[in-house]
mmCIF file of C-alpha atoms and ligand atoms in Angstrom:
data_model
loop_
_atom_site.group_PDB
_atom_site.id
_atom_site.type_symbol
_atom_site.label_atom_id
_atom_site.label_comp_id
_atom_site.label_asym_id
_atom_site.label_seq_id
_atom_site.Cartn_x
_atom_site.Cartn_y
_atom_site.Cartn_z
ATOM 1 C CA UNK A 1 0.000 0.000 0.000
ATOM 2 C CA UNK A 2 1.101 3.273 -0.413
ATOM 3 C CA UNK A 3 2.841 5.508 1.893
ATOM 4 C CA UNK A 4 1.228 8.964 2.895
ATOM 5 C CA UNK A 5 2.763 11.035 5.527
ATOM 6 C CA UNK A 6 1.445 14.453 6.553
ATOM 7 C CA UNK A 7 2.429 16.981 9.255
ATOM 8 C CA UNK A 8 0.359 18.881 11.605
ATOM 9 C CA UNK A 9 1.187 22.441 12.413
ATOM 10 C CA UNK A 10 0.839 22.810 15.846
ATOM 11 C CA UNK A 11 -0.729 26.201 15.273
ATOM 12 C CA UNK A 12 -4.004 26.301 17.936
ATOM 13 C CA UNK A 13 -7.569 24.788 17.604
ATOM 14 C CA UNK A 14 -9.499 23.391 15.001
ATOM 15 C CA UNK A 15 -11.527 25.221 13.171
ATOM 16 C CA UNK A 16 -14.408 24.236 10.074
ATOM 17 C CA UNK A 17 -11.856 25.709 7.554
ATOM 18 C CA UNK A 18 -9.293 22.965 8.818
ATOM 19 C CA UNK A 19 -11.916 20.473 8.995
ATOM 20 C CA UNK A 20 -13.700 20.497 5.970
ATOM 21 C CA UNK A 21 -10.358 21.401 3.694
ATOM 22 C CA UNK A 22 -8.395 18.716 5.511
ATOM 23 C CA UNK A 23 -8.927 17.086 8.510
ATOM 24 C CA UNK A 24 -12.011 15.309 7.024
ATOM 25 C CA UNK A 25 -9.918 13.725 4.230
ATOM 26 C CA UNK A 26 -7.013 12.727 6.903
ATOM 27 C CA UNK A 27 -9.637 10.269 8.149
ATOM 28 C CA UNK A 28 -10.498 8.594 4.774
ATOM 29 C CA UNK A 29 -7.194 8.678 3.747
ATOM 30 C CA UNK A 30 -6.132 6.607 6.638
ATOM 31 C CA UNK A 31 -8.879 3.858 5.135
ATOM 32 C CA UNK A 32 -7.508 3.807 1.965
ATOM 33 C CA UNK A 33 -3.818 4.453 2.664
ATOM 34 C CA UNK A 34 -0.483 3.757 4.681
ATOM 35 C CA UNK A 35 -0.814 6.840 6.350
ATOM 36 C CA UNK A 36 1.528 8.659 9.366
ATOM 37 C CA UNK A 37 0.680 11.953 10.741
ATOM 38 C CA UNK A 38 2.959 14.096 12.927
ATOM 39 C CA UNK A 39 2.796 16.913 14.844
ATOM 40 C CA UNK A 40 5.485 19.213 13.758
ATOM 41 C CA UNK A 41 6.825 20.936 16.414
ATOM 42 C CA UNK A 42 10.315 21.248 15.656
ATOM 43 C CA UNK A 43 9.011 23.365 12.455
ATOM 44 C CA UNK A 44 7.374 25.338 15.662
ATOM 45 C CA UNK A 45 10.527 26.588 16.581
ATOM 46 C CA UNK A 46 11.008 29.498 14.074
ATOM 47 C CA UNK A 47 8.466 31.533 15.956
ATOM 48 C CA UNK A 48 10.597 30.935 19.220
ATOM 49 C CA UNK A 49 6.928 29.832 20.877
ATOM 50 C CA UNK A 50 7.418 29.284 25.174
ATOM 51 C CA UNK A 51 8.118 25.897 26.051
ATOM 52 C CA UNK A 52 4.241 25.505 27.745
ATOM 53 C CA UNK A 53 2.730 26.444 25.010
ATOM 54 C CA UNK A 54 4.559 23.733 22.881
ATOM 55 C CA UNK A 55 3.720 21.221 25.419
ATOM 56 C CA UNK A 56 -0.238 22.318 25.553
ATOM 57 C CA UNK A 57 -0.636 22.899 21.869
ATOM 58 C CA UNK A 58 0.698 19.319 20.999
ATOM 59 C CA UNK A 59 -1.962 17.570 23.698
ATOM 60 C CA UNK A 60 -4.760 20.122 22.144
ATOM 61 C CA UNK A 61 -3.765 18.763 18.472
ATOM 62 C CA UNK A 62 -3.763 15.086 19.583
ATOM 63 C CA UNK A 63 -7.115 15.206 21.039
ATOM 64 C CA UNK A 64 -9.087 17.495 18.282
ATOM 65 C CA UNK A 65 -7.563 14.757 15.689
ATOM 66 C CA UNK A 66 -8.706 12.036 17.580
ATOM 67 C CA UNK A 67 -12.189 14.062 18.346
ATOM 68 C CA UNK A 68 -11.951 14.005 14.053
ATOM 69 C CA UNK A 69 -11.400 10.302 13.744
ATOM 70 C CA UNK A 70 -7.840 9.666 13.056
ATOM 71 C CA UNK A 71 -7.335 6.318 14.642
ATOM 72 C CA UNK A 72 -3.873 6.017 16.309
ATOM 73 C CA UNK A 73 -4.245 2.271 15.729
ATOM 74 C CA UNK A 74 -4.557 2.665 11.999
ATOM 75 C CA UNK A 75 -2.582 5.916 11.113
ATOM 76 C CA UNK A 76 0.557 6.754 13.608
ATOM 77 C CA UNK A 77 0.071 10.201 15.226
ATOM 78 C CA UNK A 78 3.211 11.192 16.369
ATOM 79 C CA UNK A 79 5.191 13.943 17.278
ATOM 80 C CA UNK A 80 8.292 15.061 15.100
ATOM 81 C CA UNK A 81 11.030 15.963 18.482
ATOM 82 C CA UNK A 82 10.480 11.834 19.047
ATOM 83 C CA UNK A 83 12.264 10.742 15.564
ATOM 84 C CA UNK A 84 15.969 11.964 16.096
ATOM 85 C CA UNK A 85 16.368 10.150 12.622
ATOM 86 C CA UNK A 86 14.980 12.973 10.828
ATOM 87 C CA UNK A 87 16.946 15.828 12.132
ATOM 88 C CA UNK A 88 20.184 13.353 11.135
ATOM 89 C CA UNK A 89 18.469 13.101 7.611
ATOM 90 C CA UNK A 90 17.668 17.082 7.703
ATOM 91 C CA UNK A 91 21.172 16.991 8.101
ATOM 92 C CA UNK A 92 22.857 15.240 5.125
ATOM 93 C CA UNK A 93 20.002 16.987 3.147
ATOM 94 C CA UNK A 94 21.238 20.537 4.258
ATOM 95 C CA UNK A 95 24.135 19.776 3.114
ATOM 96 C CA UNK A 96 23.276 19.438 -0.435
ATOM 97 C CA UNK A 97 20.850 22.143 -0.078
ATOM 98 C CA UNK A 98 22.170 25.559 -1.494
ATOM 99 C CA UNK A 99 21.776 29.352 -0.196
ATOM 100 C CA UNK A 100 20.576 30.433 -3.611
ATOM 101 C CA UNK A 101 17.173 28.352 -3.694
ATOM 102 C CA UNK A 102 16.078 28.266 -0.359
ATOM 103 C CA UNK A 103 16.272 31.962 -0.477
ATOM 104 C CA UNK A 104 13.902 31.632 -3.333
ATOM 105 C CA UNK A 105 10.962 29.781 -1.695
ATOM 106 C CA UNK A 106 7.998 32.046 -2.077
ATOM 107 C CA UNK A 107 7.302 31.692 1.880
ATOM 108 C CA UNK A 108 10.663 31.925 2.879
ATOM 109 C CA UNK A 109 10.716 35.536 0.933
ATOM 110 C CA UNK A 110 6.877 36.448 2.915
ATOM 111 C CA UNK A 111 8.577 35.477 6.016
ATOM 112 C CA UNK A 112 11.658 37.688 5.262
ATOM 113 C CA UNK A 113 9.337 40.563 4.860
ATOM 114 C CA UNK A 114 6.889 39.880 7.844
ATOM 115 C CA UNK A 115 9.330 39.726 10.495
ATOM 116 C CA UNK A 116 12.469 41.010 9.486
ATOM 117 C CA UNK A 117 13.829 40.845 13.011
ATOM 118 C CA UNK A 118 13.893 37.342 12.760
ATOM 119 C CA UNK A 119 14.997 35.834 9.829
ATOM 120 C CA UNK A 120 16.902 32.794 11.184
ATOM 121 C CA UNK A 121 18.619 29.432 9.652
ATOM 122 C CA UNK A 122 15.439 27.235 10.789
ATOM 123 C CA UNK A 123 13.572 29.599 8.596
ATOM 124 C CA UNK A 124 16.151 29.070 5.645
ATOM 125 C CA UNK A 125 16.179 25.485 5.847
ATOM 126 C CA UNK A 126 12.037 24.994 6.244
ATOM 127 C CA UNK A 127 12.277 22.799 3.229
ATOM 128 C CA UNK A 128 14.984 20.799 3.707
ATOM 129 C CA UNK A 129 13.580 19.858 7.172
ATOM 130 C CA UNK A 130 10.039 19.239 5.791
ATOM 131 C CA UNK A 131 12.377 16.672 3.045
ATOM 132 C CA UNK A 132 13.637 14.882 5.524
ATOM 133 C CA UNK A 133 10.072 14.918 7.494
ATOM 134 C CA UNK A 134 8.911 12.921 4.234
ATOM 135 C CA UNK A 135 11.979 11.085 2.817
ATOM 136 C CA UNK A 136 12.966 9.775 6.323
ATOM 137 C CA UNK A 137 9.839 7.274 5.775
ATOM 138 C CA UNK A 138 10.416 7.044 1.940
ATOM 139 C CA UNK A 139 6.338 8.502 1.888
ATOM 140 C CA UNK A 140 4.552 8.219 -1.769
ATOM 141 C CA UNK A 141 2.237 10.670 -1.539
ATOM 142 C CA UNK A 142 1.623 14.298 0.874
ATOM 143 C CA UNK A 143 -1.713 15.474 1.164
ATOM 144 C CA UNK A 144 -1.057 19.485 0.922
ATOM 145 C CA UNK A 145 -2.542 22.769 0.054
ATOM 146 C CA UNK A 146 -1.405 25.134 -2.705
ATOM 147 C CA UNK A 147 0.889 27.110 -0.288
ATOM 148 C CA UNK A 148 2.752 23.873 0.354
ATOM 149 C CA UNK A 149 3.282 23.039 -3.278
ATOM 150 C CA UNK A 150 6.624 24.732 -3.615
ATOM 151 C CA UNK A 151 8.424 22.817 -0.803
ATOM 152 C CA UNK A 152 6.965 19.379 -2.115
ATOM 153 C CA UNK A 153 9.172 20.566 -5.551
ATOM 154 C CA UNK A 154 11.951 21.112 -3.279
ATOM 155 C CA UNK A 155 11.817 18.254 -1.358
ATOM 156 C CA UNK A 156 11.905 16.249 -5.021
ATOM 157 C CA UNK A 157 14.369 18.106 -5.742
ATOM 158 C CA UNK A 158 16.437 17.212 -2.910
ATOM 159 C CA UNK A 159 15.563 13.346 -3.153
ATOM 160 C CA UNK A 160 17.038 13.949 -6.729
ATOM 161 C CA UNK A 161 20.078 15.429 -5.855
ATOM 162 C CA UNK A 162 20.925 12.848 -3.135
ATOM 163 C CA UNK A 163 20.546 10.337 -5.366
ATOM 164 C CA UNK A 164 22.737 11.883 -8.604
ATOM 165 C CA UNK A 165 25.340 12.884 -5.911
ATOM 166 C CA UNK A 166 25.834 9.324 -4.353
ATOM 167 C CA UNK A 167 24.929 7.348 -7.869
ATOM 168 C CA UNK A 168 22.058 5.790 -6.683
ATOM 169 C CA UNK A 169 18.197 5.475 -6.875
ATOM 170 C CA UNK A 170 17.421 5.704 -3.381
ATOM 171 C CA UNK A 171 14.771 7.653 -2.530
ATOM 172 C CA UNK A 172 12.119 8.567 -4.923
ATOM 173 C CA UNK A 173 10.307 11.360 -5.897
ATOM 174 C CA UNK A 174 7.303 12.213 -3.507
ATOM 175 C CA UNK A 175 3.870 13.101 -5.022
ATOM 176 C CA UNK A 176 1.836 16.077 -4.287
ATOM 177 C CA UNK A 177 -1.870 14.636 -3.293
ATOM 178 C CA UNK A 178 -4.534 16.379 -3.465
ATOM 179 C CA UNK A 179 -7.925 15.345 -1.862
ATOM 180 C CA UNK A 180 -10.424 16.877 -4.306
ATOM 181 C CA UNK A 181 -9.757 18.395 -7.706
ATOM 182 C CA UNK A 182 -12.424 21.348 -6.614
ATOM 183 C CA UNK A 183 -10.343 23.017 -3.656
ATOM 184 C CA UNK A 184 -12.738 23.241 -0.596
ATOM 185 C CA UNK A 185 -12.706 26.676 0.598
ATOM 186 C CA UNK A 186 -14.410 27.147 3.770
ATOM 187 C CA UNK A 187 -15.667 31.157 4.131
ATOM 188 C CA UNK A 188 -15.220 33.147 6.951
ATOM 189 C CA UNK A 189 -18.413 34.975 8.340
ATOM 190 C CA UNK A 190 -17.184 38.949 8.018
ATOM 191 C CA UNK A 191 -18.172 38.853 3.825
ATOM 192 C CA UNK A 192 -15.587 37.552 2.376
ATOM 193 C CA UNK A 193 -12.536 35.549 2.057
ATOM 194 C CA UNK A 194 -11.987 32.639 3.616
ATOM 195 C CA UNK A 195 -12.242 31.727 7.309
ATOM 196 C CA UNK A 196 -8.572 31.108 9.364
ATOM 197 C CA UNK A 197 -6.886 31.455 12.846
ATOM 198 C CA UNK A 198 -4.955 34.964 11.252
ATOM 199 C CA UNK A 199 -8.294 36.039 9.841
ATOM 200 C CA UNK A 200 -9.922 36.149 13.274
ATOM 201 C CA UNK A 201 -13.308 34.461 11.736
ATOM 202 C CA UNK A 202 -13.004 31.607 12.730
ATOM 203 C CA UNK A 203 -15.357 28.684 14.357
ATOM 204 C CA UNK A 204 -13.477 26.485 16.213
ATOM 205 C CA UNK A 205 -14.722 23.279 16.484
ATOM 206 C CA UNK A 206 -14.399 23.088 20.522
ATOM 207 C CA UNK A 207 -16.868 26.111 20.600
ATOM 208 C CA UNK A 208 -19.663 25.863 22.811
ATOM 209 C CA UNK A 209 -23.242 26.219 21.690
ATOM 210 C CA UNK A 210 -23.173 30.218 22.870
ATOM 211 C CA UNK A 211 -20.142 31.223 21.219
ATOM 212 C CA UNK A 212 -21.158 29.281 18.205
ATOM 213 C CA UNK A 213 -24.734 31.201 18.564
ATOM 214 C CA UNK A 214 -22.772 34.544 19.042
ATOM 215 C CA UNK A 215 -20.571 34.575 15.847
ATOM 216 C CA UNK A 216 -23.128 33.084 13.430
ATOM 217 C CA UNK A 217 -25.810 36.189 14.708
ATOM 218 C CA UNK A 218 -23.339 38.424 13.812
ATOM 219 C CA UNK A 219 -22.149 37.311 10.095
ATOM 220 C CA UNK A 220 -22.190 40.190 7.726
ATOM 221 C CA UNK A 221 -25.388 40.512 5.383
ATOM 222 C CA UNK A 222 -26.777 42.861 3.260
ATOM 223 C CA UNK A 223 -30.372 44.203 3.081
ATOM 224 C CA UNK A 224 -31.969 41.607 1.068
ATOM 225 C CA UNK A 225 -32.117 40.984 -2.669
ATOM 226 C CA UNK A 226 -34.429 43.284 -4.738
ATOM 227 C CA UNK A 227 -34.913 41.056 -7.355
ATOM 228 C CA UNK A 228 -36.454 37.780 -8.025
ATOM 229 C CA UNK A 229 -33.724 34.559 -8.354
ATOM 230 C CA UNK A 230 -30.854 37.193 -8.651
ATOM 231 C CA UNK A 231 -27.243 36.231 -7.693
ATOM 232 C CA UNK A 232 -26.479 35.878 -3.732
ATOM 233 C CA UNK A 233 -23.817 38.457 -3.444
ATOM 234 C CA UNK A 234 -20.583 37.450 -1.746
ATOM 235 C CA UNK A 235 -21.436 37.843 2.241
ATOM 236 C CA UNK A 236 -24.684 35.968 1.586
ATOM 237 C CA UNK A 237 -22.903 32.829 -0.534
ATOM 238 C CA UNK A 238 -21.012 32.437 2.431
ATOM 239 C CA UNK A 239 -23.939 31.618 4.601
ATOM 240 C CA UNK A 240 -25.029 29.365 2.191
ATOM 241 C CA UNK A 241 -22.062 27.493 1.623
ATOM 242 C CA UNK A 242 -21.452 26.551 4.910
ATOM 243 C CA UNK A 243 -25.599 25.935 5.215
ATOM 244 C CA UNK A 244 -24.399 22.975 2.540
ATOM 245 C CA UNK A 245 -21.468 21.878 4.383
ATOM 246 C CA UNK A 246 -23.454 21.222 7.876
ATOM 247 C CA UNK A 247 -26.972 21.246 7.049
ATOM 248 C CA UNK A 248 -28.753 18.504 5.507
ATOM 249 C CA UNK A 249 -30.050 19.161 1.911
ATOM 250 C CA UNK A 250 -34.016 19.818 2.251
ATOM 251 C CA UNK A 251 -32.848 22.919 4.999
ATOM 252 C CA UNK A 252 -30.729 24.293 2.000
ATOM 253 C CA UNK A 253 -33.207 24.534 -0.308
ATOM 254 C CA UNK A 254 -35.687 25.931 1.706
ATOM 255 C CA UNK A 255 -33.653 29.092 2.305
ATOM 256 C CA UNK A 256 -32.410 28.755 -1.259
ATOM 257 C CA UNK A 257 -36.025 29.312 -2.583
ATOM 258 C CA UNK A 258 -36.577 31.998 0.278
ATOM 259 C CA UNK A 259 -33.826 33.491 -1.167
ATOM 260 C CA UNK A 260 -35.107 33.543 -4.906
ATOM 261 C CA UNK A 261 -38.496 34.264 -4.112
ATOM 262 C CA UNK A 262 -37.051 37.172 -1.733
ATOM 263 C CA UNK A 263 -39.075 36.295 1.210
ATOM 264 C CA UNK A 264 -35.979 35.356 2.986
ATOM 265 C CA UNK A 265 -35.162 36.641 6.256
ATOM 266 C CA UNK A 266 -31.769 36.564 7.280
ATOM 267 C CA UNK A 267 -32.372 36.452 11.318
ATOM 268 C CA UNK A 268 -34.216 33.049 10.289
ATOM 269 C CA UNK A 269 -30.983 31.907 8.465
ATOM 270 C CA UNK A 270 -28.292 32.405 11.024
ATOM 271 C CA UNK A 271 -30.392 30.989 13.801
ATOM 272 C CA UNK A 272 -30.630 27.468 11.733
ATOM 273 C CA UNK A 273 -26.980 28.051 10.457
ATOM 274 C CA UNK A 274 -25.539 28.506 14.645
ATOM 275 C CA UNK A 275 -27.925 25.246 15.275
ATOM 276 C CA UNK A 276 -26.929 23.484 12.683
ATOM 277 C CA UNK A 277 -23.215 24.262 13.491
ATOM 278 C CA UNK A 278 -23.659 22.952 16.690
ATOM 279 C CA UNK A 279 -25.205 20.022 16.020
ATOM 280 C CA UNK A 280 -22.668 19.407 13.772
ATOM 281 C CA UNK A 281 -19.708 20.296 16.195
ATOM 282 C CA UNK A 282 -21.008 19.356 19.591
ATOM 283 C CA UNK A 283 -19.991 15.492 19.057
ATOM 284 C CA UNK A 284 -16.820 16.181 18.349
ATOM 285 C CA UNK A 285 -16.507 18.921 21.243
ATOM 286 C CA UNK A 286 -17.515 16.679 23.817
ATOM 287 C CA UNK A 287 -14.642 13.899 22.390
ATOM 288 C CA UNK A 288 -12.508 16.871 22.187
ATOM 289 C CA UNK A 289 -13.148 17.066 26.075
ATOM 290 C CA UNK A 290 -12.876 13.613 26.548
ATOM 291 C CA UNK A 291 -9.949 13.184 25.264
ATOM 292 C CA UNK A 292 -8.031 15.991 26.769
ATOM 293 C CA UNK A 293 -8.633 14.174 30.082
ATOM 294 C CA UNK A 294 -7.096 11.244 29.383
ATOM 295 C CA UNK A 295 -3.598 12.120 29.642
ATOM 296 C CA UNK A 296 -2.741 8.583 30.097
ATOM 297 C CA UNK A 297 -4.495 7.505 26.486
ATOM 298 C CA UNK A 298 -2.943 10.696 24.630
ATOM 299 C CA UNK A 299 0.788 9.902 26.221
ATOM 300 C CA UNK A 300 0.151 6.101 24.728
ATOM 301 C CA UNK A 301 -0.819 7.075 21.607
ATOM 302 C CA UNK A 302 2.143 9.274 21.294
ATOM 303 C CA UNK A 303 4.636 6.360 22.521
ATOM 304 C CA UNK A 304 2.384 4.357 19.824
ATOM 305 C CA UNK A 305 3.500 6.941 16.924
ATOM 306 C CA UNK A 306 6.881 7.277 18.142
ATOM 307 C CA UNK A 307 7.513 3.788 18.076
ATOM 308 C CA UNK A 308 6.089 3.197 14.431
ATOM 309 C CA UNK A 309 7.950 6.517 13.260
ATOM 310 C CA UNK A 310 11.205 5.204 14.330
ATOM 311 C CA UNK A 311 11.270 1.833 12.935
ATOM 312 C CA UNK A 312 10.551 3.316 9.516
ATOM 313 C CA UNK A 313 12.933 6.159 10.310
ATOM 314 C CA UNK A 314 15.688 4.018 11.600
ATOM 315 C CA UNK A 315 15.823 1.692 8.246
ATOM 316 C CA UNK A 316 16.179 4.467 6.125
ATOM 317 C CA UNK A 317 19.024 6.132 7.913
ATOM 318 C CA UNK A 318 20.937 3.156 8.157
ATOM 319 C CA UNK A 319 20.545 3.238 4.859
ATOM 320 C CA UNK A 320 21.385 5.914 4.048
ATOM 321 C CA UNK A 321 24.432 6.416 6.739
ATOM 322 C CA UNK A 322 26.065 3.382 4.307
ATOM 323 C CA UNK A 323 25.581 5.340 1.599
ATOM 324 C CA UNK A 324 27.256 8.172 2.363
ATOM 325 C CA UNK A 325 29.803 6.690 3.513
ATOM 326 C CA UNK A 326 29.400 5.879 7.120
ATOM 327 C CA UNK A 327 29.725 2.936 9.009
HETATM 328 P P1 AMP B 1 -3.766 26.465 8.638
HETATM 329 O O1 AMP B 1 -4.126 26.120 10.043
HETATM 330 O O2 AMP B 1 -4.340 27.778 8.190
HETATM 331 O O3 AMP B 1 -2.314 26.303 8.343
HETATM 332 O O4 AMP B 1 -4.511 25.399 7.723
HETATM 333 C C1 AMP B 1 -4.156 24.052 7.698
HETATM 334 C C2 AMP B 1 -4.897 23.399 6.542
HETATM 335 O O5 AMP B 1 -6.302 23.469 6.768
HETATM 336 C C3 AMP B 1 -4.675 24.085 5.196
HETATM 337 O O6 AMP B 1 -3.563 23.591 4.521
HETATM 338 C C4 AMP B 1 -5.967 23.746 4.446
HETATM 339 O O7 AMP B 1 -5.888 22.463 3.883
HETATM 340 C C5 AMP B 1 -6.999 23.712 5.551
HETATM 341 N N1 AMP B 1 -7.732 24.993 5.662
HETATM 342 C C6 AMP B 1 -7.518 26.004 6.528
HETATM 343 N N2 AMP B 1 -8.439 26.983 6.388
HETATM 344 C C7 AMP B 1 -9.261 26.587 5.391
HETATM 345 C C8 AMP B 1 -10.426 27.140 4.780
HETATM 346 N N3 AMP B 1 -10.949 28.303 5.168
HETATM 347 N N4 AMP B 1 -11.011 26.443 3.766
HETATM 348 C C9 AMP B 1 -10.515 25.255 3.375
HETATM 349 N N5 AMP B 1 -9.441 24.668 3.917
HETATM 350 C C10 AMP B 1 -8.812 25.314 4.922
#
């Protein structure tokens, strides 16, 4: 079966943007696939985060995925600092990598210009690291997003360049995968764009029925449409398309033809919306919960990744310690 190996920023809760454009297919990828998922917290480090929020964030991850229905028994969940194998592999790969294109990477340059005061050498070497998160198991296939798409080329390049260097065909070339060929994008509630941590929109999925309430109420609308079936501007789509991601399909329509027949009231529409949210979230919340109790269940599945990671891990680098030349 093939191999598909995905990390986890360890960047705060869950929210429906993460769910529906990823999270979702994590857990029927792990049906149809070999699949390992880490939390990557030594990528964490550029941002110099405190030590207890490292700690905190990685037990919030590993219960919200769990709450999701990745099943530690099926898919390793582990967490990157327990596979010393890849920062040996992020070595030898750093030293093929040059200064010229990793200065090129599109979000190394957005970094350079967003915080200037920090542009360090874990920033440079982003790629090469996220290579060796990947190559170190010898992964087929990475489930990513657009904004990932340059560091899978560089991370093919890399697996190239190892293997023209030392005249072999080691490692090969990992694939981009993508879930769907139409890109999810999951709106925010403030009219436009698309809902994120940064964007401040966003509905986490360990929200409680009031908060949930609170946000929908005050989504951004417009006065109503003046004409009969006219086009939902781009505020009022929104609603709509996340009516079809949590509401069941009879619901939809009846606000759809409200809509069109402009007899719609949007008060009407948010209150079904924030119900409909929570119904859809309040499962998973109280697993989130659950979960986050039972230190002694998340601490085993992390010795259950780590031990899975680091057999793969440890073959490879073997491996590839003979050929370059060590023992
Ligand atoms: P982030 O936490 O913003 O780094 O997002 C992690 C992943 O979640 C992204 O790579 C996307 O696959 C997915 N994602 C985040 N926000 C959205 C959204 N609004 N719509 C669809 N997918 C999203």
């Amino acid at each position: 079966m093939e191999k598909v190996i995905s990390g986890i920023r360890p960047t705060g809760n869950l929210h429906l943007g993460n769910y529906f454009g990823a999270v979702k297919s994590f857990v029927r990828m792990q049906k149809e696939f070999n699949c390992m998922f880490f939390i990557a917290d030594w990528h964490s480090l550029t941002t110099h985060p405190k030590p207890e929020n490292i700690r905190q964030s990685v037990k919030t991850i590993l219960a919200e995925y769990l709450a999701c229905g990745i099943d530690p028994e099926v898919a390793p969940l582990y967490v990157q600092s327990d596979v010393k194998e890849v920062l040996e592999l992020y070595l030898y790969l750093n030293m093929n990598a040059y200064l010229g294109e990793l200065e090129r990477v599109t979000s190394f340059k957005e970094k350079v210009r967003k915080q200037p005061d920090n542009v360090n050498a874990g920033l440079l070497t982003y790629p090469s690291l996220m290579a060796a998160d990947i190559l170190v198991h010898k992964a087929d296939k990475v489930p990513v997003g657009k904004d990932q798409e340059q560091n899978m080329e560089m991370a093919r390049l890399f697996a190239r360049r190892f293997n023209r260097i030392y005249e072999v065909e080691y490692f090969k070339e990992p694939e981009s995968y993508h879930f769907t060929n139409k890109a999810i994008k999951v709106p925010g509630l403030d009219g436009s764009g698309k809902m994120g941590k940064s964007e401040g929109n966003a509905i986490y999925l360990v929200d409680d029925e009031a908060t949930i309430k609170k946000k929908v109420m005050r989504a951004v609308t417009d006065s109503g449409p003046t004409m009969l079936n006219q086009e939902k501007p781009e505020a009022i789509k929104n609603l709509f398309t996340l009516l079809e991601l949590v509401s069941d399909k009879q619901t939809y329509d009846y606000f759809d033809d409200q809509y069109n027949n402009m007899t719609i009231r949007y008060g009407d529409l948010k209150k079904q919306l924030a119900s409909d949210i929570n119904a859809f979230c309040a499962p998973i919340r109280e697993r989130i919960l659950d979960f986050q109790q039972n230190e002694e269940y998340l601490q085993k599945v992390i010795r259950m990744g780590a031990q899975a990671a680091s057999e793969s891990a440890a073959k490879t680098i073997q491996e590839v310690r003979q050929i370059v030349g060590f023992r």
